[in-house]
PDB file of C-alpha atoms in Angstrom:
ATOM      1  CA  UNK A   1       0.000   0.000   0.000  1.00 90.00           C
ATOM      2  CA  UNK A   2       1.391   3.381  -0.522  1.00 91.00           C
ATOM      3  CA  UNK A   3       2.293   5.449   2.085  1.00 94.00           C
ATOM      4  CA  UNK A   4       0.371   8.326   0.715  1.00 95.00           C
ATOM      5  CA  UNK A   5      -3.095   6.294   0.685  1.00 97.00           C
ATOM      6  CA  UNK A   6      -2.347   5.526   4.331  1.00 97.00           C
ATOM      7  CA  UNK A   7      -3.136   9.330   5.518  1.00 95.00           C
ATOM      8  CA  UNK A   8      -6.775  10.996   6.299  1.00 93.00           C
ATOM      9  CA  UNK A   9      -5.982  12.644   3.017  1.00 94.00           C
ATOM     10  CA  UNK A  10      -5.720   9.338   1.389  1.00 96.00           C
ATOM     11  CA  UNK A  11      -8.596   7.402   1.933  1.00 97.00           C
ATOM     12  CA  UNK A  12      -9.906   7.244  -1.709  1.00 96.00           C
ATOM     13  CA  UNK A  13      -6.384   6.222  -2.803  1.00 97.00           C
ATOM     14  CA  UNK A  14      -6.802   3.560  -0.388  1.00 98.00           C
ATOM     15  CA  UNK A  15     -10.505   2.668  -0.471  1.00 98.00           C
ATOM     16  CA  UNK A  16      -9.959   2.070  -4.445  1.00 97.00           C
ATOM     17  CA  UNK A  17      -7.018  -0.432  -3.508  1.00 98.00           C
ATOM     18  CA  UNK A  18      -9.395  -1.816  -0.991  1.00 98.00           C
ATOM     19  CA  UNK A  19     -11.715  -2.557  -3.404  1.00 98.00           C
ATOM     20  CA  UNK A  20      -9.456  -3.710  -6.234  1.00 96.00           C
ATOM     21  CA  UNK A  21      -7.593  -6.194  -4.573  1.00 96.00           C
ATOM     22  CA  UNK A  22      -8.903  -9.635  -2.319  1.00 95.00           C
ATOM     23  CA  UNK A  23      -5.212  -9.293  -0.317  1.00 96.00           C
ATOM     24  CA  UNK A  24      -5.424  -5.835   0.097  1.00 98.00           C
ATOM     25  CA  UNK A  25      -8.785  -6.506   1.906  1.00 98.00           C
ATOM     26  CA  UNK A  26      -7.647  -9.089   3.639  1.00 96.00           C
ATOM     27  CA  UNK A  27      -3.982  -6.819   4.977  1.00 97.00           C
ATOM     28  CA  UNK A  28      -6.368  -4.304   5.708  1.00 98.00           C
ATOM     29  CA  UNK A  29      -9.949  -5.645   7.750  1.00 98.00           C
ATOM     30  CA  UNK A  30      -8.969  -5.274  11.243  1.00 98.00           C
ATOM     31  CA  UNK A  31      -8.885  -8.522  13.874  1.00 97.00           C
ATOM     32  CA  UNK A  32     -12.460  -8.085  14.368  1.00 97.00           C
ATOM     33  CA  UNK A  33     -15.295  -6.248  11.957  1.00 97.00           C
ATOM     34  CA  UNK A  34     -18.563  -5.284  13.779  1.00 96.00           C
ATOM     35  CA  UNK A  35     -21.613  -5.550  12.393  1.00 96.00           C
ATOM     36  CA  UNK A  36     -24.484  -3.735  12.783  1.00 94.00           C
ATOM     37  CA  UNK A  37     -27.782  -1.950  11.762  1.00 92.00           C
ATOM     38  CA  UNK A  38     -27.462   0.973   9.283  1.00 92.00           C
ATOM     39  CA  UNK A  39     -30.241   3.069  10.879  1.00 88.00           C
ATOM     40  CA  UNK A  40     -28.813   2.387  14.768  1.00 85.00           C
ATOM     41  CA  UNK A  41     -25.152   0.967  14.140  1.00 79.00           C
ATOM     42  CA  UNK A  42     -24.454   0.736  18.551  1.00 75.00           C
ATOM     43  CA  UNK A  43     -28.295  -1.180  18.623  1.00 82.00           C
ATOM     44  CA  UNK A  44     -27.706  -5.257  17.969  1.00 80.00           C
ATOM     45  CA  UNK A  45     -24.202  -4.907  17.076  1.00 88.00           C
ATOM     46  CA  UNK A  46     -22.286  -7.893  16.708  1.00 93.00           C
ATOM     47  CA  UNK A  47     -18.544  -8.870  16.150  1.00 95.00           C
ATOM     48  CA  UNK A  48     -17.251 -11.495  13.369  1.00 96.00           C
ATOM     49  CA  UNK A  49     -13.447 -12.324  13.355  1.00 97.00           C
ATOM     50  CA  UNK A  50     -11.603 -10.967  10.248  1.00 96.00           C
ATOM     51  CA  UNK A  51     -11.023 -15.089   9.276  1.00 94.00           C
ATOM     52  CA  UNK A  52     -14.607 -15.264   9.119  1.00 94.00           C
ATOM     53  CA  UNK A  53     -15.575 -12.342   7.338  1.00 96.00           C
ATOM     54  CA  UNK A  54     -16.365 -12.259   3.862  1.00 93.00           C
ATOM     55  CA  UNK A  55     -19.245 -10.119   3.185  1.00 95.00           C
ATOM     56  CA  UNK A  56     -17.906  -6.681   1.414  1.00 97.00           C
ATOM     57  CA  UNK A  57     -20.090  -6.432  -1.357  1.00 97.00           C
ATOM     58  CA  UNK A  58     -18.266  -3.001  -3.485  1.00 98.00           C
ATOM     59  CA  UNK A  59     -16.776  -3.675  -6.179  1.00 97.00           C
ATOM     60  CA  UNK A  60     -15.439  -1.915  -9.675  1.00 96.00           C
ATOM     61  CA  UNK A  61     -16.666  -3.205 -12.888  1.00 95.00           C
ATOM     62  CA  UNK A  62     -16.181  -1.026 -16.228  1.00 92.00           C
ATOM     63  CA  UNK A  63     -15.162   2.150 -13.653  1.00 92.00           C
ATOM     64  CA  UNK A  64     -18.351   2.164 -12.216  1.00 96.00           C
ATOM     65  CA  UNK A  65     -19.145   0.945  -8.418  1.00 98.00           C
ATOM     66  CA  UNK A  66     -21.368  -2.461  -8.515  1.00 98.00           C
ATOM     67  CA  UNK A  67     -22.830  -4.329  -5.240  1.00 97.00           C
ATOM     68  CA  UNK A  68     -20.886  -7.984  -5.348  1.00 96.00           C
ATOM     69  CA  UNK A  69     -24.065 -10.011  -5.432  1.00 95.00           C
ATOM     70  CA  UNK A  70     -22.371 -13.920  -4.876  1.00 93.00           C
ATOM     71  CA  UNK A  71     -25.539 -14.899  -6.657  1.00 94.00           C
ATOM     72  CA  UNK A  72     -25.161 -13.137  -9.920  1.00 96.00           C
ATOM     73  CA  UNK A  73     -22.384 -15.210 -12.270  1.00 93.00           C
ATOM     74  CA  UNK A  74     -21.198 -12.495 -14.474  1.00 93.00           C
ATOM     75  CA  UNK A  75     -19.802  -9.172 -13.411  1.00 90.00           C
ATOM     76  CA  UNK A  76     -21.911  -7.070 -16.144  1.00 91.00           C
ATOM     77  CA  UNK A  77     -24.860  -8.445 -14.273  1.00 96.00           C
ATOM     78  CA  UNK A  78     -24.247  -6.985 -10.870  1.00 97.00           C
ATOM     79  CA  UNK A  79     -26.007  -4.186  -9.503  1.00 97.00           C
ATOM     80  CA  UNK A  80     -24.729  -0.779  -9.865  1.00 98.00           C
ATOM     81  CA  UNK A  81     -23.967   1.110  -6.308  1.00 98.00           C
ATOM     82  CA  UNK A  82     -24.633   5.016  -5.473  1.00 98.00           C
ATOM     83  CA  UNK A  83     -21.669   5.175  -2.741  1.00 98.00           C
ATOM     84  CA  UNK A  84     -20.620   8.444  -1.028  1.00 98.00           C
ATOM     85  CA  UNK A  85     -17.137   8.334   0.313  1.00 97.00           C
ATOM     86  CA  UNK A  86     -17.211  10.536   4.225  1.00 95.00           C
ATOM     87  CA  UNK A  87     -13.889  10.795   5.103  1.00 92.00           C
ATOM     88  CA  UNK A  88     -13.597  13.002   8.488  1.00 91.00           C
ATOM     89  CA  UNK A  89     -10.250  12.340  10.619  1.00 90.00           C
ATOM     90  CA  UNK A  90      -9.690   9.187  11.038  1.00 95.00           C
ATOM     91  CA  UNK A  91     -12.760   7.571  10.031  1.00 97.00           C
ATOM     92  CA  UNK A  92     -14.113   7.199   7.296  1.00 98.00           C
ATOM     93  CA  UNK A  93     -17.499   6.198   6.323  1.00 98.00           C
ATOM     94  CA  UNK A  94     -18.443   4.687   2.503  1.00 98.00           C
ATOM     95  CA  UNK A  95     -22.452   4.479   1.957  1.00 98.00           C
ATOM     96  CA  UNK A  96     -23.603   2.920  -0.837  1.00 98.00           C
ATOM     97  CA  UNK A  97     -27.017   1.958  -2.055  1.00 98.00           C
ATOM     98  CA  UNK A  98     -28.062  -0.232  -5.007  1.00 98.00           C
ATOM     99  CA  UNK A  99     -28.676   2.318  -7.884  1.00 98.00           C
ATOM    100  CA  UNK A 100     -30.010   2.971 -11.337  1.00 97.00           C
ATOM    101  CA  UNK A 101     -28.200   4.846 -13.928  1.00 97.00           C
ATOM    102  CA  UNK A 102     -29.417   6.421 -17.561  1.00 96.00           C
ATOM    103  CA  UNK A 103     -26.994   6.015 -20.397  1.00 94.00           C
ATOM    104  CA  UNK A 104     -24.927   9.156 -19.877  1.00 95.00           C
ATOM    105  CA  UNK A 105     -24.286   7.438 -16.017  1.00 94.00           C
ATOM    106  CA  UNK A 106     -26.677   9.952 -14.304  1.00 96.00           C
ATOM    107  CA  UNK A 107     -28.316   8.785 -11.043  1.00 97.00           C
ATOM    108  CA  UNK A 108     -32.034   7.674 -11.609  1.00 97.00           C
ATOM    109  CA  UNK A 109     -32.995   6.490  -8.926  1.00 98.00           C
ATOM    110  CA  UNK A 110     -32.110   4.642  -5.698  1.00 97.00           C
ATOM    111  CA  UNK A 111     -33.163   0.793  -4.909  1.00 96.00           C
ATOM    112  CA  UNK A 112     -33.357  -0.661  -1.873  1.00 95.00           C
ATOM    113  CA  UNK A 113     -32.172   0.304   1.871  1.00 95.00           C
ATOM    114  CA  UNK A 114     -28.317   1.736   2.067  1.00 96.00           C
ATOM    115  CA  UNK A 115     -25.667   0.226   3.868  1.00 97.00           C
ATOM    116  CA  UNK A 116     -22.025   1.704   5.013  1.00 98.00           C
ATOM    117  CA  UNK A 117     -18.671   0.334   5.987  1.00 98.00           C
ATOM    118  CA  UNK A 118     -16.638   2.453   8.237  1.00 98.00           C
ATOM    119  CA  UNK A 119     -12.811   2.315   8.431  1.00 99.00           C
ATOM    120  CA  UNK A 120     -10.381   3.917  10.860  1.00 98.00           C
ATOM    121  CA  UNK A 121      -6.947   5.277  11.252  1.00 98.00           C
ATOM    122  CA  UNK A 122      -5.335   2.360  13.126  1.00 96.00           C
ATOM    123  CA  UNK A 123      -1.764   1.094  13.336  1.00 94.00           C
ATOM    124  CA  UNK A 124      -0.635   3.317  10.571  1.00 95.00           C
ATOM    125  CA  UNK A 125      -2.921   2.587   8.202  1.00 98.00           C
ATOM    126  CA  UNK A 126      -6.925   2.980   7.239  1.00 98.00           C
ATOM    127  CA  UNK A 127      -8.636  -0.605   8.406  1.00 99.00           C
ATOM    128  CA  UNK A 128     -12.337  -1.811   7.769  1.00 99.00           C
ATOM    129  CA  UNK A 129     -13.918  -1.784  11.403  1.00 98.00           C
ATOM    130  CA  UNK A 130     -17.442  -1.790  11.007  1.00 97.00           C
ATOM    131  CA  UNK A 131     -20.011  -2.991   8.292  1.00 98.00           C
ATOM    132  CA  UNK A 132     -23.720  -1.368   8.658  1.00 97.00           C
ATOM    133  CA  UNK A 133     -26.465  -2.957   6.985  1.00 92.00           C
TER     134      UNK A 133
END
């Protein structure tokens, strides 16, 4: 990872690596991710060990964000994602919510409830702490 996408200023560098690469997720998802509701992320929070966490769902297809569906077989099938990238400090929060797009890639419309995964300055680094659904 480079040192500059390690930074508060750097999170996009990094979140794109994040999302590009299965080893970069797995360097950076900290010991334990907790996982909670969207709408009241401290209510019914639980904790999964990184070994046993395997449910980011952004991806990049074609430049364009896309919800990982394991169901859906081809990667031009997968749903495209609205995300918003909140970097404040060090955290930094990525919403996304299943999306539809016209042909010039303008937002139509929104499907679906929105989820977030939050990642923190830790240990030198930006590390996926928390997935809200």
């Amino acid at each position: 990872m480079p040192e500059s996408a390690c930074t508060p200023d750097g999170f996009r560098e990094f979140f794109e690596a994040y999302v590009d690469s299965a080893s970069v997720r797995n360097a950076y998802t900290w010991a334990d991710v907790r996982i909670g509701r969207y709408a009241a992320p401290k209510q019914d929070a639980r904790s999964v060990a990184k070994a046993g966490y395997r449910d980011f769902r952004i991806g990049a297809v074609d430049y364009r964000w896309v919800y990982l569906d394991p169901a859906i077989k081809e990667p031009g099938d997968y749903p495209r994602l609205d995300i918003d990238i909140k970097p404040k400090d060090k955290t930094a929060q990525v919403e996304y919510v299943k999306a539809e797009f016209d042909a010039e890639d303008n937002l139509v419309r929104t499907v679906g409830d929105r989820g977030a995964y939050v990642f923190e300055l830790r240990d030198k680094c930006w590390y996926l702490t928390q997935d809200l659904r």
